Each structure stands twice: as C-alpha cells, then as structure tokens.
Amino acid sequence: KAGVTQTPRYLIKTRGQQVTLSCSPISGHRSVSWYQQTPGQGLQFLFEYFSETQRNKGNFPGRFSGRQFSNSRSEMNVSTLELGDSALYLCASSFGEGKNIQYFGAGTRLSVL
Amino acid sequence: GQSLEQPSEVTAVEGAIVQINCTYQTSGFYGLSWYQQHDGGAPTFLSYNALDGLEETGRFSSFLSRSDSYGYLLLQELQMKDSASYFCAVDRGSTLGRLYFGRGTQLTVWP
C-alpha cells in the first residue's frame, strides 16, 4: 500500500511569489491535513479537508489556502510569500472518522529568499 | 485555550528506560496519541490511548489518565535508533478539529 506522497520535496522561492504544494493521500483515506513545522514550534495546524470540504482551519492568514479533489488529493497554496513562511510543510492523511490516526508524508521543505 | 506540555529534551543511555510526560488542557477530548519523528523524516504514529490505562506495543508503552489530563510514553531497552523527537497529540474529534500537537520532546540516546 503506497504511503502519503508530497511533491515537490524541496522548493526555493523569493518573497512575493506564490507556491503550490501537492499531497496524494493513502488510498481509501478521505481526510487530508496540512501542518507547518519550524524549529522549536512543533507542528502548527493549517487546515483539514474531508470529502472535498474544508472541515477545520488553524490560525494562519488568508494567504494560506487549500483544496481537495474528488480523488482525495489535496493542494496547498501560499500567496505573497514572506521570509517567515520558510518551513517544512507536512501533509497527513487519515480515514477522517473514528480514531484520528494520521499518516504523514515526507514533507515539502520551502525556503523563501 | 488549548495547551499541551511536554519536556523539550530528555537524554538517556542505551538499555535504559525513559518516560516522556504530557499534560494537556483542551476543550473536547477523544484520545491521546504519540508520534515519533527522526531528523529530516516524517512523523510516524506510535500509539493511541482513548481509555485510561496502559497500552503496550513492544518496547514502547503509552499511558493515559483522563481525570488527570495526563499521559506518558515509556520507552524501554533504549537503542541509539530511538534518538528522535516525540510528540504527544490530542484528538479532539472531527467536529472540534484536528490533532493538537505538543511542541515535542527531543530524546537523545547515548551509547
């Protein structure tokens, strides 16, 4: 069974640009969650999508957005990049019901110059 | 608000036993889970406690006391490969939102 796949693995952008990250969940999983991880800050929740609908949202500005497609694949977009957006962005998938056990992808490391 | 407290660092030697504590304060609680993350790697699921008591999985055990809003991860017979960050996370249920993660405990195992 294939795991969670995130693309690209590494990305370098400059301030003001926008970026789109992609996540393919484990087959059969309907929930996809996105997290931002920076040193010392743990995993900061961005948002969760379940059956193409945003079900939960963290405390991030509107520059961070996402969507989920009918095949459960998800994308995350960050517009008008800032230096502080440099981080590891992790995607996790789960069944979305019952015990919330999440399976993470390897992440996309975004560097904003 | 929500809060999870766990130690930032723990060190131990190979073969020892270490306990990583987690206290939480959240509105809504379905369960407490633990994740392991090696440097440069993805977090991986270790355990999930929905009810009070101890859950054992090989060298790792996890405990939960709902009345005390407290849990811990116990790692026995430590090995060098156990050096990693360990995160506790509260499951608040799908209607209240996602997993709420602590800041993680960096475990270093010395030979």
GROMACS .gro file of N, CA and C in nm, chain A residues 41-111:
model
  213
   41GLN      N    1   0.888   2.495   1.712
   41GLN     CA    2   0.745   2.530   1.712
   41GLN      C    3   0.654   2.410   1.698
   42GLY      N    4   0.709   2.293   1.685
   42GLY     CA    5   0.622   2.177   1.671
   42GLY      C    6   0.547   2.181   1.540
   43LEU      N    7   0.433   2.116   1.540
   43LEU     CA    8   0.351   2.110   1.420
   43LEU      C    9   0.233   2.205   1.435
   44GLN      N   10   0.231   2.307   1.353
   44GLN     CA   11   0.123   2.404   1.356
   44GLN      C   12   0.019   2.366   1.250
   45PHE      N   13  -0.103   2.347   1.296
   45PHE     CA   14  -0.209   2.302   1.207
   45PHE      C   15  -0.253   2.414   1.114
   46LEU      N   16  -0.261   2.383   0.986
   46LEU     CA   17  -0.308   2.479   0.886
   46LEU      C   18  -0.455   2.459   0.857
   47PHE      N   19  -0.490   2.343   0.803
   47PHE     CA   20  -0.629   2.311   0.774
   47PHE      C   21  -0.645   2.163   0.744
   48GLU      N   22  -0.772   2.120   0.747
   48GLU     CA   23  -0.805   1.983   0.715
   48GLU      C   24  -0.916   1.980   0.613
   49TYR      N   25  -0.902   1.892   0.516
   49TYR     CA   26  -1.007   1.871   0.417
   49TYR      C   27  -1.060   1.730   0.429
   50PHE      N   28  -1.191   1.720   0.417
   50PHE     CA   29  -1.257   1.590   0.423
   50PHE      C   30  -1.364   1.588   0.315
   51SER      N   31  -1.355   1.493   0.227
   51SER     CA   32  -1.451   1.482   0.116
   51SER      C   33  -1.470   1.616   0.045
   52GLU      N   34  -1.357   1.676   0.009
   52GLU     CA   35  -1.352   1.798  -0.073
   52GLU      C   36  -1.396   1.925   0.000
   53THR      N   37  -1.424   1.915   0.129
   53THR     CA   38  -1.469   2.031   0.206
   53THR      C   39  -1.368   2.063   0.316
   54GLN      N   40  -1.342   2.190   0.335
   54GLN     CA   41  -1.255   2.227   0.447
   54GLN      C   42  -1.334   2.210   0.576
   55ARG      N   43  -1.288   2.120   0.661
   55ARG     CA   44  -1.362   2.087   0.781
   55ARG      C   45  -1.310   2.162   0.903
   56ASN      N   46  -1.179   2.188   0.904
   56ASN     CA   47  -1.120   2.259   1.016
   56ASN      C   48  -1.009   2.351   0.966
   57LYS      N   49  -0.985   2.457   1.040
   57LYS     CA   50  -0.886   2.556   0.997
   57LYS      C   51  -0.808   2.606   1.117
   58GLY      N   52  -0.678   2.622   1.101
   58GLY     CA   53  -0.594   2.676   1.207
   58GLY      C   54  -0.585   2.827   1.198
   59ASN      N   55  -0.495   2.884   1.277
   59ASN     CA   56  -0.483   3.029   1.285
   59ASN      C   57  -0.374   3.082   1.194
   60PHE      N   58  -0.394   3.067   1.067
   60PHE     CA   59  -0.300   3.119   0.969
   60PHE      C   60  -0.371   3.224   0.883
   61PRO      N   61  -0.294   3.320   0.829
   61PRO     CA   62  -0.357   3.424   0.747
   61PRO      C   63  -0.417   3.367   0.619
   62GLY      N   64  -0.500   3.448   0.556
   62GLY     CA   65  -0.570   3.406   0.435
   62GLY      C   66  -0.479   3.376   0.317
   63ARG      N   67  -0.351   3.413   0.330
   63ARG     CA   68  -0.256   3.381   0.222
   63ARG      C   69  -0.238   3.230   0.205
   64PHE      N   70  -0.273   3.159   0.310
   64PHE     CA   71  -0.263   3.013   0.307
   64PHE      C   72  -0.401   2.956   0.272
   65SER      N   73  -0.405   2.880   0.167
   65SER     CA   74  -0.533   2.821   0.126
   65SER      C   75  -0.509   2.680   0.075
   66GLY      N   76  -0.615   2.608   0.061
   66GLY     CA   77  -0.601   2.472   0.013
   66GLY      C   78  -0.727   2.426  -0.057
   67ARG      N   79  -0.719   2.308  -0.111
   67ARG     CA   80  -0.837   2.246  -0.170
   67ARG      C   81  -0.814   2.096  -0.178
   68GLN      N   82  -0.923   2.025  -0.195
   68GLN     CA   83  -0.915   1.880  -0.210
   68GLN      C   84  -0.998   1.839  -0.330
   69PHE      N   85  -0.948   1.746  -0.403
   69PHE     CA   86  -1.015   1.699  -0.524
   69PHE      C   87  -1.097   1.574  -0.494
   70SER      N   88  -1.173   1.533  -0.593
   70SER     CA   89  -1.264   1.420  -0.572
   70SER      C   90  -1.189   1.289  -0.545
   71ASN      N   91  -1.063   1.282  -0.587
   71ASN     CA   92  -0.984   1.160  -0.560
   71ASN      C   93  -0.906   1.172  -0.429
   72SER      N   94  -0.942   1.271  -0.348
   72SER     CA   95  -0.883   1.299  -0.216
   72SER      C   96  -0.746   1.365  -0.221
   73ARG      N   97  -0.687   1.377  -0.337
   73ARG     CA   98  -0.561   1.450  -0.347
   73ARG      C   99  -0.585   1.595  -0.305
   74SER      N  100  -0.483   1.655  -0.246
   74SER     CA  101  -0.501   1.790  -0.195
   74SER      C  102  -0.385   1.879  -0.239
   75GLU      N  103  -0.415   2.004  -0.250
   75GLU     CA  104  -0.312   2.104  -0.278
   75GLU      C  105  -0.320   2.215  -0.174
   76MET      N  106  -0.205   2.273  -0.146
   76MET     CA  107  -0.198   2.387  -0.056
   76MET      C  108  -0.129   2.500  -0.132
   77ASN      N  109  -0.182   2.619  -0.120
   77ASN     CA  110  -0.126   2.735  -0.188
   77ASN      C  111  -0.090   2.843  -0.087
   78VAL      N  112   0.026   2.901  -0.107
   78VAL     CA  113   0.064   3.016  -0.026
   78VAL      C  114   0.093   3.131  -0.122
   79SER      N  115   0.023   3.240  -0.105
   79SER     CA  116   0.043   3.354  -0.194
   79SER      C  117   0.128   3.460  -0.122
   80THR      N  118   0.185   3.549  -0.199
   80THR     CA  119   0.265   3.660  -0.146
   80THR      C  120   0.359   3.612  -0.036
   81LEU      N  121   0.449   3.524  -0.072
   81LEU     CA  122   0.538   3.461   0.025
   81LEU      C  123   0.617   3.563   0.106
   82GLU      N  124   0.635   3.529   0.233
   82GLU     CA  125   0.717   3.608   0.324
   82GLU      C  126   0.832   3.521   0.374
   83LEU      N  127   0.938   3.587   0.423
   83LEU     CA  128   1.055   3.512   0.471
   83LEU      C  129   1.014   3.413   0.579
   84GLY      N  130   0.919   3.451   0.663
   84GLY     CA  131   0.874   3.367   0.774
   84GLY      C  132   0.797   3.244   0.731
   85ASP      N  133   0.768   3.233   0.603
   85ASP     CA  134   0.697   3.114   0.554
   85ASP      C  135   0.793   2.998   0.529
   86SER      N  136   0.922   3.023   0.541
   86SER     CA  137   1.020   2.916   0.526
   86SER      C  138   0.996   2.811   0.634
   87ALA      N  139   0.972   2.690   0.591
   87ALA     CA  140   0.936   2.584   0.687
   87ALA      C  141   0.926   2.452   0.614
   88LEU      N  142   0.904   2.348   0.693
   88LEU     CA  143   0.869   2.217   0.638
   88LEU      C  144   0.717   2.207   0.641
   89TYR      N  145   0.657   2.180   0.529
   89TYR     CA  146   0.511   2.166   0.520
   89TYR      C  147   0.478   2.018   0.506
   90LEU      N  148   0.404   1.972   0.605
   90LEU     CA  149   0.369   1.830   0.612
   90LEU      C  150   0.222   1.809   0.581
   91CYS      N  151   0.197   1.704   0.510
   91CYS     CA  152   0.061   1.663   0.480
   91CYS      C  153   0.039   1.529   0.549
   92ALA      N  154  -0.079   1.509   0.601
   92ALA     CA  155  -0.112   1.382   0.666
   92ALA      C  156  -0.250   1.337   0.622
   93SER      N  157  -0.265   1.208   0.603
   93SER     CA  158  -0.396   1.157   0.565
   93SER      C  159  -0.449   1.061   0.670
   94SER      N  160  -0.581   1.050   0.675
   94SER     CA  161  -0.646   0.958   0.768
   94SER      C  162  -0.783   0.923   0.711
   95PHE      N  163  -0.852   0.827   0.777
   95PHE     CA  164  -0.986   0.794   0.731
   95PHE      C  165  -1.083   0.908   0.755
   96GLY      N  166  -1.053   0.990   0.859
   96GLY     CA  167  -1.138   1.105   0.885
   96GLY      C  168  -1.256   1.077   0.974
   97GLU      N  169  -1.267   0.953   1.020
   97GLU     CA  170  -1.375   0.917   1.112
   97GLU      C  171  -1.317   0.821   1.215
   98GLY      N  172  -1.378   0.818   1.334
   98GLY     CA  173  -1.324   0.731   1.438
   98GLY      C  174  -1.194   0.787   1.493
   99LYS      N  175  -1.107   0.697   1.537
   99LYS     CA  176  -0.978   0.741   1.593
   99LYS      C  177  -0.903   0.823   1.488
  100ASN      N  178  -0.852   0.937   1.531
  100ASN     CA  179  -0.780   1.023   1.438
  100ASN      C  180  -0.633   0.983   1.437
  101ILE      N  181  -0.600   0.884   1.358
  101ILE     CA  182  -0.462   0.840   1.342
  101ILE      C  183  -0.416   0.887   1.207
  102GLN      N  184  -0.312   0.968   1.206
  102GLN     CA  185  -0.268   1.031   1.083
  102GLN      C  186  -0.137   0.973   1.032
  103TYR      N  187  -0.127   0.965   0.902
  103TYR     CA  188  -0.008   0.913   0.835
  103TYR      C  189   0.050   1.027   0.753
  104PHE      N  190   0.176   1.056   0.783
  104PHE     CA  191   0.240   1.174   0.726
  104PHE      C  192   0.322   1.143   0.602
  105GLY      N  193   0.326   1.241   0.514
  105GLY     CA  194   0.420   1.238   0.403
  105GLY      C  195   0.555   1.290   0.449
  106ALA      N  196   0.653   1.284   0.361
  106ALA     CA  197   0.790   1.326   0.395
  106ALA      C  198   0.803   1.477   0.403
  107GLY      N  199   0.704   1.548   0.349
  107GLY     CA  200   0.705   1.694   0.360
  107GLY      C  201   0.767   1.764   0.240
  108THR      N  202   0.736   1.891   0.230
  108THR     CA  203   0.799   1.979   0.133
  108THR      C  204   0.873   2.086   0.210
  109ARG      N  205   1.003   2.095   0.186
  109ARG     CA  206   1.081   2.199   0.254
  109ARG      C  207   1.085   2.323   0.166
  110LEU      N  208   1.022   2.428   0.215
  110LEU     CA  209   1.012   2.554   0.141
  110LEU      C  210   1.110   2.656   0.198
  111SER      N  211   1.192   2.711   0.113
  111SER     CA  212   1.283   2.818   0.153
  111SER      C  213   1.243   2.944   0.078
   0.00000   0.00000   0.00000
